[in-house]
Amino acid sequence: MKRIEDRLRDAALAAARTVPDDGAPPLRLPGRRPGPGWGLPRLRGRLLAVIAPVTAAAAVAGVLAGAVVADRHDGNSAPPAGAVSAPRVPPPYLLGLTLFGDFGQGRPLRADAVLVSEHTGKTLATLRPPRGRTYVAVSGGYDDRTFVLAARRTGGLYRPRYSPTWLFGIRVTVIHGQVASISTTDLNGGVPLPAGSFGAMALSPDGTRLAVTGDWTRGRTRLPGLRIYHLVGGGIQSWKLADPAAGNPALPDLWSPSWEASGRRVALTVRTRQCQDCVRLLDTGSHAATVQGASRVIVGPPRVRALDWNAALISPDGSRVLRSAILCGRRTGHGCADVSRIYSYSARTGRPLSDVTENVLDIIWTVLWSSPDGRLIVAGAANQVQPYFATLSTVTKGHWHALLKVPLVIAAAW
Amino acid sequence: MEAYTQSPAARDERAGRPDAAGAVTALYEGHAVGLIRLAVVLLGDRAAAEDVVQDAYCGLYRRWRHLDDPGRALPYLRSAVLNGCRSQLRARGRARRQPPDGLVLAGNVAASAASAEEDMLLAEEHREVLIALRGLPPRQREALVLRFYLGLDEPGIAAAMSISAGTVKSTTSRALAALGRLLRARTEEDQ
């Protein structure tokens, strides 16, 4: 019989061995260097009595002036048309949707919204959806407070990208309290939408408009298109897709909307008979009634033969379009290992640019989102049987920084 | 006026002190894995352990200028990791006692999943000991891990836990007795 000390030592060593020698994640030091130490000598006596109030008054005045300037800058008024604003400092945290439930057992899954610190990668809070619902999409307002969450009734298996059955509505929620609530029925002119009609959504950079793609209906007619809901005032702009792709009704004809930083144009992935999986740039100021009339193709059909094209987004400065694809990697006994790859294109010429990321094996799908300063959030999911390996990461110049290991990330936003 | 014009990095250099970012990064490369392992033994959850170690290094970076002796950075880090683990365990205890309605505190949901995965890798015998270890109060658990995993002597444990050497001795002895009791109880349950 081993002594208890030896048993304890062996067990501790065995637990420690679960961390490999290269198992430390990259160090992420705070961006600012807080605290004292800027060369000011310690002040005493009369000098302190004179300098301290003057410095404090100057600091208060500075903060007030900064607040006024920031308030004007972040006001609700729309930016001038056509102007591309400079990249802003991203908020210190982002929101991801993670999926919990019984994978593969056919039971309802529930997605929670987790607020993650970008500096430490820690989960700051978890927001559960209302009872009987699950979050299906999230969009960030590029500030530090506004997020839009889409929720639907639970029931049925979750399938990535395609809206499953029981889609009911969109709830507009801000983390600090719900400010508005709309449903796809409202967006469809009061007519309830059939299951699975919601596509994707994106909140405009100024937080005043919500772009939603979906299969809208009029009577029995299916009308794939884009609708922009004005959160202030409640107006709806709509564009229908004139020439939807035929032959595969399971695939959405219009998805992954993303805004330019100017808030004027929206990039969309569009599947039509003429152009499969093209990325179009739609001018929201256009009076045309169709998506084709209001937009132009900026990236043509992909030349790479992929198993799936998951998402496309336009960079905030409007110069690049990023697309994530799942490709067939090396052959295995069961078929081929999935490889995730993110491609970058020039939004002006549509030509491919250098790849953003290297191949990442065994990732079956990814979620893309761009921060105001042009960085990416990428969430990769290994597969639905081993969900622990999903990570929410930021990508800067080809390097992945894992922020959070969660069961399964289905969407993320700054 | 020199003091007003010198940058912190220049003053560090002049004082013979290495630059904070470089020094902390070097420490991270040298000791991060060891500290993560220490936190894993204490917490049983790798993601939480990585968080705790990351926080400890961020804390060291912030306080680098106030460190009297940069050579003592490692003991400082070890103490910070122990404190971080204690906070994590306290938060978990709170969450177990009182699950909030709409808001869940950090990491608990993911923690259970990650620890389940890591436990799979351990042999049955080791798992039993670790489960019993995690049933001890935090102080006793720390004392045992520092003594039998890190192999620290009594003054080392006392410094890391900020307690006296006499308290180390009594805490370790009580912890060993409690661990034995817990293991015996588990064995009897199994039979």
XYZ file of C-alpha atoms in Angstrom:
605
model
C 0.000 0.000 0.000
C 1.432 3.347 -1.015
C 1.825 6.130 1.489
C -0.737 8.879 1.133
C 2.031 11.433 0.470
C 3.284 9.360 -2.479
C -0.221 8.889 -3.847
C -0.781 12.628 -3.627
C 2.527 13.383 -5.341
C 1.801 10.936 -8.177
C -1.717 12.259 -8.689
C -0.544 15.873 -8.753
C 2.176 15.027 -11.267
C -0.332 13.166 -13.432
C -2.701 16.149 -13.364
C 0.178 18.483 -14.196
C 1.198 16.306 -17.147
C -2.152 17.078 -18.818
C -0.598 20.461 -19.630
C 2.035 19.898 -22.336
C 5.358 21.737 -22.325
C 4.128 24.119 -25.006
C 0.703 24.431 -23.383
C 0.891 28.076 -22.339
C -1.280 30.395 -24.432
C 0.345 33.596 -25.731
C 0.821 36.253 -23.063
C -1.550 39.185 -23.499
C -0.297 42.130 -21.498
C -2.603 45.096 -20.909
C -2.391 47.677 -23.684
C -1.957 50.648 -21.412
C 0.570 50.961 -18.691
C -1.520 52.136 -15.777
C -0.472 53.438 -12.432
C 2.063 56.040 -11.443
C 5.613 56.161 -12.660
C 5.659 58.872 -15.293
C 8.636 60.598 -13.794
C 6.816 62.916 -11.419
C 8.704 63.394 -8.192
C 6.880 62.958 -4.907
C 5.414 66.332 -4.004
C 5.233 67.605 -0.463
C 4.201 70.706 1.488
C 3.357 73.991 -0.217
C 4.258 72.819 -3.713
C 1.674 70.055 -3.388
C -0.886 72.505 -2.019
C -0.502 74.700 -5.117
C -0.045 72.142 -7.871
C -2.620 69.541 -6.813
C -5.783 71.699 -7.097
C -4.627 73.233 -10.379
C -3.841 69.812 -11.842
C -7.131 68.388 -10.608
C -9.103 71.277 -12.110
C -7.273 70.875 -15.418
C -7.941 67.137 -15.410
C -11.658 67.638 -14.718
C -11.885 70.231 -17.506
C -10.067 67.842 -19.850
C -12.388 64.968 -19.035
C -15.473 67.160 -19.512
C -14.202 68.490 -22.839
C -13.354 64.942 -23.953
C -16.801 63.709 -22.955
C -18.491 66.490 -24.933
C -16.365 65.743 -28.004
C -16.938 62.003 -27.697
C -20.662 62.528 -27.229
C -20.858 64.573 -30.420
C -18.731 62.044 -32.244
C -20.876 59.118 -31.148
C -24.178 60.928 -31.554
C -27.147 59.369 -33.306
C -26.920 61.472 -36.427
C -25.916 59.470 -39.494
C -22.454 60.184 -40.895
C -22.263 62.033 -44.206
C -23.100 59.842 -47.174
C -20.195 58.226 -48.915
C -17.646 59.176 -46.284
C -15.538 56.366 -44.854
C -14.708 57.224 -41.277
C -11.343 56.447 -39.747
C -11.038 53.204 -37.791
C -12.136 53.622 -34.203
C -10.733 52.060 -31.077
C -12.543 48.769 -30.571
C -14.509 48.214 -27.387
C -12.753 46.227 -24.675
C -15.064 43.271 -24.968
C -17.027 41.240 -27.453
C -20.104 39.104 -27.371
C -20.179 35.519 -28.586
C -23.037 33.062 -28.777
C -22.175 29.650 -27.470
C -24.279 26.579 -27.813
C -25.142 24.256 -24.954
C -27.200 21.127 -24.982
C -27.076 17.521 -25.898
C -25.171 17.314 -29.151
C -26.317 14.608 -31.490
C -29.205 13.464 -29.296
C -31.886 15.426 -31.091
C -32.713 17.457 -28.011
C -33.165 21.230 -28.132
C -29.964 23.197 -27.857
C -29.738 26.600 -26.240
C -27.279 29.333 -27.163
C -26.222 31.760 -24.439
C -24.549 35.092 -25.073
C -21.173 35.376 -23.352
C -19.441 38.688 -22.833
C -15.679 38.164 -23.201
C -12.897 40.554 -22.250
C -10.595 41.056 -25.183
C -7.583 41.750 -22.951
C -7.768 38.730 -20.703
C -10.044 36.418 -22.671
C -12.150 35.975 -19.551
C -15.881 35.532 -19.636
C -17.294 38.573 -17.878
C -20.913 37.559 -17.933
C -23.288 35.119 -19.518
C -26.687 36.235 -20.690
C -29.296 33.536 -20.984
C -32.085 33.876 -23.528
C -35.694 34.157 -22.335
C -37.259 30.854 -21.344
C -38.048 28.607 -24.281
C -35.884 30.592 -26.696
C -32.347 30.491 -27.939
C -30.135 33.147 -29.448
C -29.347 32.564 -33.104
C -27.481 35.678 -34.177
C -25.708 38.662 -32.685
C -24.532 41.926 -34.088
C -22.467 44.648 -32.455
C -22.939 48.384 -32.732
C -19.167 49.070 -32.786
C -19.517 50.891 -29.499
C -19.139 49.468 -26.031
C -22.786 49.031 -25.227
C -25.031 48.081 -28.111
C -25.622 44.545 -29.219
C -28.510 43.127 -31.138
C -29.492 39.592 -30.324
C -31.821 37.504 -32.425
C -33.784 34.841 -30.604
C -36.055 32.085 -31.787
C -38.115 29.429 -30.086
C -36.195 26.298 -29.262
C -37.109 22.952 -30.712
C -35.482 20.794 -33.339
C -31.840 20.207 -34.045
C -29.520 23.080 -34.655
C -27.862 23.105 -38.028
C -25.117 25.610 -38.717
C -25.889 28.541 -40.956
C -29.359 27.488 -42.004
C -32.113 28.681 -39.777
C -33.747 25.582 -38.353
C -37.447 25.136 -37.800
C -39.379 27.174 -35.286
C -37.902 30.504 -36.146
C -40.139 33.024 -34.503
C -38.730 36.459 -34.238
C -35.939 38.873 -33.600
C -35.553 40.522 -30.273
C -33.448 43.622 -30.198
C -31.675 43.599 -26.887
C -28.978 45.741 -25.418
C -26.807 44.177 -22.775
C -27.688 46.879 -20.267
C -31.397 46.389 -20.825
C -33.777 45.740 -23.621
C -34.506 48.879 -25.599
C -36.514 47.610 -28.512
C -38.073 44.454 -29.778
C -39.133 43.597 -33.276
C -40.019 40.383 -34.965
C -39.642 39.012 -38.432
C -43.437 39.329 -38.656
C -43.060 43.108 -38.197
C -40.390 43.199 -40.859
C -42.622 41.181 -43.184
C -45.457 43.706 -43.018
C -47.436 41.948 -40.287
C -47.533 38.586 -42.063
C -46.024 35.686 -40.078
C -43.020 34.156 -41.767
C -42.676 30.449 -42.375
C -40.091 28.556 -40.391
C -36.497 28.994 -41.439
C -36.993 32.301 -43.240
C -34.632 34.416 -41.166
C -31.187 34.643 -42.769
C -28.701 36.900 -41.013
C -28.451 40.411 -39.638
C -25.996 43.248 -39.035
C -26.302 46.418 -37.019
C -25.047 49.570 -38.709
C -21.896 51.178 -37.255
C -23.907 54.096 -35.856
C -26.329 51.656 -34.230
C -29.456 53.120 -35.838
C -30.269 50.579 -38.548
C -30.512 46.831 -38.661
C -29.941 45.005 -41.949
C -31.763 41.662 -42.070
C -31.695 39.125 -44.860
C -34.339 36.479 -45.256
C -37.011 34.870 -47.349
C -39.829 37.386 -47.072
C -43.274 36.474 -48.351
C -46.225 38.048 -50.088
C -49.136 35.630 -50.150
C -47.607 32.367 -51.259
C -44.762 34.048 -53.112
C -41.275 33.720 -51.677
C -39.266 36.924 -51.931
C -35.640 36.625 -50.849
C -34.297 40.055 -50.075
C -32.741 42.573 -47.716
C -34.702 44.714 -45.264
C -33.251 47.563 -43.285
C -35.137 48.448 -40.144
C -34.623 51.946 -38.710
C -34.443 51.566 -34.960
C -35.127 55.288 -34.595
C -38.436 56.068 -36.279
C -39.313 52.494 -37.223
C -39.149 52.828 -41.027
C -38.336 49.816 -43.207
C -36.419 49.877 -46.482
C -36.584 46.750 -48.591
C -34.928 45.333 -51.686
C -35.947 42.032 -53.240
C -33.664 39.670 -55.099
C -34.856 39.700 -58.688
C -33.197 36.530 -59.861
C -32.802 33.981 -57.047
C -30.862 30.797 -57.685
C -32.967 27.802 -58.601
C -32.458 24.175 -57.788
C -31.406 24.181 -54.152
C -34.040 25.713 -51.884
C -32.115 24.635 -48.769
C -29.378 27.193 -49.434
C -30.121 30.825 -48.658
C -30.015 33.143 -51.645
C -28.865 36.102 -49.620
C -26.850 36.137 -46.410
C -24.002 37.530 -44.303
C -24.701 41.269 -44.485
C -21.925 43.545 -43.220
C -21.691 47.321 -43.160
C -18.953 49.630 -44.260
C -17.796 51.986 -41.517
C -19.488 54.859 -43.342
C -22.879 53.256 -42.680
C -23.844 53.879 -46.296
C -23.228 50.540 -48.006
C -23.868 46.919 -47.085
C -21.951 43.948 -48.480
C -23.966 40.766 -49.053
C -23.316 37.308 -50.334
C -25.804 36.652 -53.088
C -26.688 33.456 -54.887
C -28.459 34.047 -58.196
C -28.718 32.135 -61.455
C -26.245 34.523 -63.010
C -23.667 34.658 -60.247
C -23.367 31.958 -57.593
C -21.895 33.076 -54.251
C -20.979 36.550 -55.461
C -20.435 39.404 -53.028
C -22.427 42.529 -53.883
C -22.165 46.001 -52.395
C -25.568 47.591 -51.912
C -26.038 51.348 -51.633
C -28.659 51.967 -48.947
C -29.365 55.403 -50.422
C -30.515 53.846 -53.690
C -34.174 54.063 -54.702
C -34.020 50.864 -56.802
C -36.438 48.128 -55.723
C -34.188 45.147 -56.368
C -30.925 44.054 -54.798
C -29.369 43.916 -58.249
C -30.501 47.453 -59.089
C -29.179 48.897 -55.838
C -25.867 47.057 -55.820
C -22.899 45.987 -57.874
C -20.802 42.833 -57.782
C -17.485 43.483 -56.054
C -16.254 39.887 -55.762
C -17.240 37.334 -58.359
C -17.949 33.640 -57.902
C -15.162 31.893 -55.989
C -12.687 29.960 -58.110
C -11.808 27.650 -55.250
C -14.006 24.589 -55.028
C -15.086 24.564 -51.412
C -17.389 22.314 -49.468
C -19.032 25.377 -48.046
C -18.690 29.145 -48.063
C -19.632 30.245 -44.594
C -19.484 33.990 -44.347
C -18.293 37.082 -46.118
C -17.656 40.500 -44.718
C -16.350 43.816 -45.887
C -13.600 45.452 -43.854
C -14.659 48.645 -42.067
C -12.546 50.796 -44.381
C -14.282 49.229 -47.392
C -11.052 48.071 -49.015
C -11.179 44.292 -48.523
C -13.716 41.511 -48.587
C -13.036 38.458 -46.445
C -14.644 35.098 -47.004
C -14.336 31.923 -45.013
C -14.498 28.546 -46.711
C -14.392 24.947 -45.658
C -12.284 22.861 -47.975
C -11.516 19.201 -48.252
C -8.080 18.770 -46.676
C -6.023 15.616 -46.561
C -7.781 12.330 -47.272
C -8.626 10.149 -44.320
C -10.219 6.745 -43.981
C -13.614 8.383 -43.494
C -13.424 10.833 -46.388
C -11.426 14.003 -45.970
C -10.454 16.204 -43.052
C -12.052 19.612 -43.169
C -9.799 22.590 -43.558
C -10.887 26.109 -42.737
C -9.398 28.926 -44.735
C -10.113 32.624 -44.898
C -9.636 34.382 -48.226
C -9.132 38.062 -48.756
C -10.157 39.997 -51.879
C -9.776 43.568 -53.003
C -13.196 45.227 -52.794
C -12.192 47.544 -55.664
C -10.957 45.011 -58.212
C -12.328 41.739 -56.808
C -8.888 40.157 -57.127
C -7.675 37.717 -54.475
C -5.170 39.152 -51.993
C -2.933 37.228 -49.646
C -4.612 34.738 -47.351
C -5.396 35.946 -43.879
C -4.965 32.655 -42.130
C -3.161 29.448 -42.673
C -5.065 26.223 -43.021
C -6.667 25.130 -39.818
C -7.470 21.470 -39.815
C -10.649 19.863 -38.559
C -12.669 23.028 -38.324
C -15.996 22.465 -39.945
C -17.216 26.024 -40.011
C -16.258 29.477 -38.907
C -17.863 32.716 -37.908
C -16.307 35.947 -39.032
C -16.672 39.400 -37.629
C -14.565 42.488 -38.014
C -13.630 44.936 -35.280
C -13.652 48.689 -35.928
C -9.871 48.671 -36.245
C -9.961 45.978 -38.919
C -9.094 42.912 -36.865
C -11.138 39.774 -37.151
C -12.978 37.551 -34.792
C -12.925 34.000 -35.945
C -14.776 31.266 -34.193
C -13.963 27.766 -35.262
C -15.855 24.665 -34.281
C -14.117 21.318 -34.467
C -17.197 19.195 -34.921
C -20.424 18.612 -33.120
C -19.303 15.465 -31.351
C -16.250 16.994 -29.678
C -17.374 20.509 -28.992
C -14.726 21.380 -26.411
C -12.213 22.399 -28.994
C -14.142 25.372 -30.294
C -12.331 28.618 -29.719
C -13.208 32.217 -30.153
C -10.149 33.963 -31.500
C -8.971 37.243 -32.878
C -6.722 37.196 -35.909
C -4.069 39.824 -36.494
C -1.688 39.440 -39.401
C -2.228 35.722 -39.642
C -1.757 34.978 -35.935
C -4.630 33.449 -34.025
C -5.125 34.554 -30.450
C -7.479 32.189 -28.694
C -9.756 34.144 -26.395
C -12.135 31.604 -25.066
C -12.738 27.894 -25.180
C -16.427 27.264 -25.246
C -18.642 24.418 -26.388
C -19.596 25.923 -29.722
C -19.557 29.474 -30.989
C -22.251 30.308 -33.494
C -21.800 34.057 -33.770
C -19.714 36.865 -32.342
C -19.604 40.649 -32.424
C -17.691 43.589 -30.976
C 13.854 68.632 -14.416
C 15.387 65.384 -15.475
C 12.772 63.419 -13.626
C 10.037 65.062 -15.683
C 11.562 64.315 -19.031
C 12.727 60.754 -18.624
C 10.471 57.998 -19.892
C 9.679 55.136 -17.506
C 11.642 52.737 -19.692
C 14.677 55.024 -19.617
C 14.460 55.329 -15.862
C 14.200 51.555 -15.584
C 17.284 51.186 -17.686
C 19.167 53.755 -15.687
C 18.220 52.035 -12.443
C 19.587 48.805 -13.857
C 16.092 47.365 -14.022
C 14.981 45.448 -17.136
C 12.077 46.779 -19.207
C 8.740 45.612 -17.747
C 7.262 44.091 -20.904
C 10.480 42.297 -21.831
C 11.105 41.033 -18.316
C 7.527 39.837 -17.804
C 7.527 38.140 -21.199
C 10.800 36.386 -20.367
C 9.347 35.245 -17.048
C 6.263 34.011 -18.862
C 8.306 31.967 -21.296
C 10.281 30.444 -18.454
C 7.639 29.737 -15.860
C 4.139 29.992 -17.334
C 3.730 26.276 -17.995
C 4.846 25.408 -14.461
C 2.414 27.883 -12.957
C -0.425 26.673 -15.192
C 0.288 23.146 -14.009
C 0.203 24.322 -10.403
C -3.166 26.004 -11.017
C -4.477 22.913 -12.835
C -3.639 20.749 -9.818
C -5.437 23.207 -7.546
C -8.449 23.927 -9.748
C -8.760 20.853 -11.940
C -9.671 23.038 -14.889
C -7.164 24.088 -17.490
C -9.058 27.055 -18.950
C -9.512 28.573 -15.491
C -5.864 27.819 -14.698
C -4.722 29.672 -17.820
C -6.906 32.623 -16.825
C -5.448 32.743 -13.342
C -1.869 32.645 -14.622
C -2.589 35.268 -17.277
C -4.051 37.538 -14.585
C -1.038 36.979 -12.355
C 1.338 38.066 -15.118
C -0.826 41.086 -15.972
C -0.743 42.030 -12.277
C 3.038 41.673 -12.187
C 3.347 43.841 -15.287
C 1.245 46.566 -13.689
C 3.227 46.494 -10.459
C 6.627 45.936 -12.023
C 7.888 49.388 -11.082
C 7.001 48.837 -7.439
C 8.839 45.557 -7.192
C 11.755 46.055 -4.792
C 13.708 43.123 -6.140
C 12.924 41.845 -9.663
C 14.610 38.600 -8.637
C 11.642 37.944 -6.361
C 9.178 38.050 -9.224
C 8.669 34.282 -9.260
C 7.581 34.008 -5.606
C 5.313 36.978 -6.244
C 3.786 35.185 -9.228
C 3.327 32.000 -7.238
C 1.475 33.903 -4.522
C -0.650 35.652 -7.138
C -1.561 32.312 -8.714
C -2.506 30.888 -5.321
C -4.658 33.936 -4.578
C -6.247 33.696 -8.025
C -7.057 30.018 -7.517
C -8.586 30.822 -4.144
C -10.782 33.501 -5.744
C -11.863 31.077 -8.456
C -12.816 28.444 -5.922
C -14.698 31.013 -3.859
C -16.596 32.175 -6.956
C -17.472 28.593 -7.843
C -18.739 27.989 -4.325
C -20.893 31.114 -4.519
C -22.281 30.088 -7.909
C -23.131 26.604 -6.623
C -24.923 28.003 -3.594
C -26.854 30.709 -5.398
C -27.164 30.408 -9.174
C -28.183 33.836 -10.440
C -31.332 34.123 -12.483
C -30.279 35.705 -15.746
C -26.567 36.183 -15.273
C -24.016 33.465 -14.630
C -20.606 34.253 -13.227
C -17.534 33.703 -15.322
C -16.384 30.388 -16.534
C -18.494 27.959 -14.563
C -20.298 26.412 -17.470
C -17.186 25.956 -19.543
C -15.241 24.849 -16.470
C -17.260 21.716 -15.916
C -16.873 20.705 -19.546
C -13.135 21.281 -19.601
C -12.499 19.462 -16.348
C -14.531 16.492 -17.540
C -12.303 16.259 -20.583
C -9.117 16.531 -18.536
C -10.297 13.956 -16.014
C -10.626 11.462 -18.853
C -6.864 11.569 -19.233
C -6.160 10.615 -15.635
C -5.969 7.132 -14.219
C -8.696 6.070 -11.815
C -6.370 6.051 -8.816
C -5.086 9.549 -9.469
C -8.574 10.827 -10.109
C -9.719 9.612 -6.701
C -6.873 11.393 -4.944
C -7.497 14.591 -6.885
C -11.215 14.525 -6.149
C -10.436 14.069 -2.469
C -7.873 16.882 -2.666
C -10.479 19.180 -4.176
C -12.752 18.357 -1.243
C -10.319 20.014 1.184
C -10.552 23.663 2.243
C -8.456 25.928 -0.039
C -5.692 26.602 2.513
C -5.134 22.925 3.234
C -5.214 22.108 -0.455
C -2.616 24.790 -1.214
C -0.329 23.630 1.564
C -0.399 20.039 0.304
C 0.164 20.994 -3.331
C 3.057 23.306 -2.497
C 4.643 20.665 -0.265
C 4.152 17.521 -2.316
C 3.841 18.786 -5.881
C 6.240 21.729 -5.914
C 8.394 20.258 -3.157
C 8.738 23.569 -1.317
C 10.113 23.611 2.201
C 8.255 25.177 5.110
C 9.697 28.704 4.747
C 8.894 28.578 1.007
C 5.303 27.539 1.637
C 4.988 30.159 4.362
C 6.207 32.871 1.981
C 3.900 31.743 -0.820
C 0.848 31.522 1.428
C 1.737 34.534 3.596
C 1.451 32.553 6.810
C 3.948 31.583 9.515
C 6.115 28.450 9.359
C 4.342 27.016 12.405
C 0.988 27.393 10.719
C 2.371 25.627 7.645
C 3.306 22.632 9.749
C -0.069 22.354 11.458
C -2.040 23.030 8.251
C -0.109 20.364 6.319
C -0.563 17.830 9.076
C -4.290 18.500 9.375
C -4.666 18.438 5.590
C -2.961 15.045 5.285
C -5.200 13.610 7.983
C -8.306 15.031 6.305
C -7.205 13.724 2.909
C -6.713 10.258 4.358
C -10.178 10.353 5.893
C -11.756 11.432 2.603
C -9.971 8.678 0.663
C -10.974 6.029 3.190
C -14.577 7.208 3.051
C -14.559 6.929 -0.749
C -13.082 3.442 -0.608
C -15.757 2.323 1.880
C -18.471 3.828 -0.315
C -17.181 1.870 -3.308
C -17.177 -1.373 -1.333
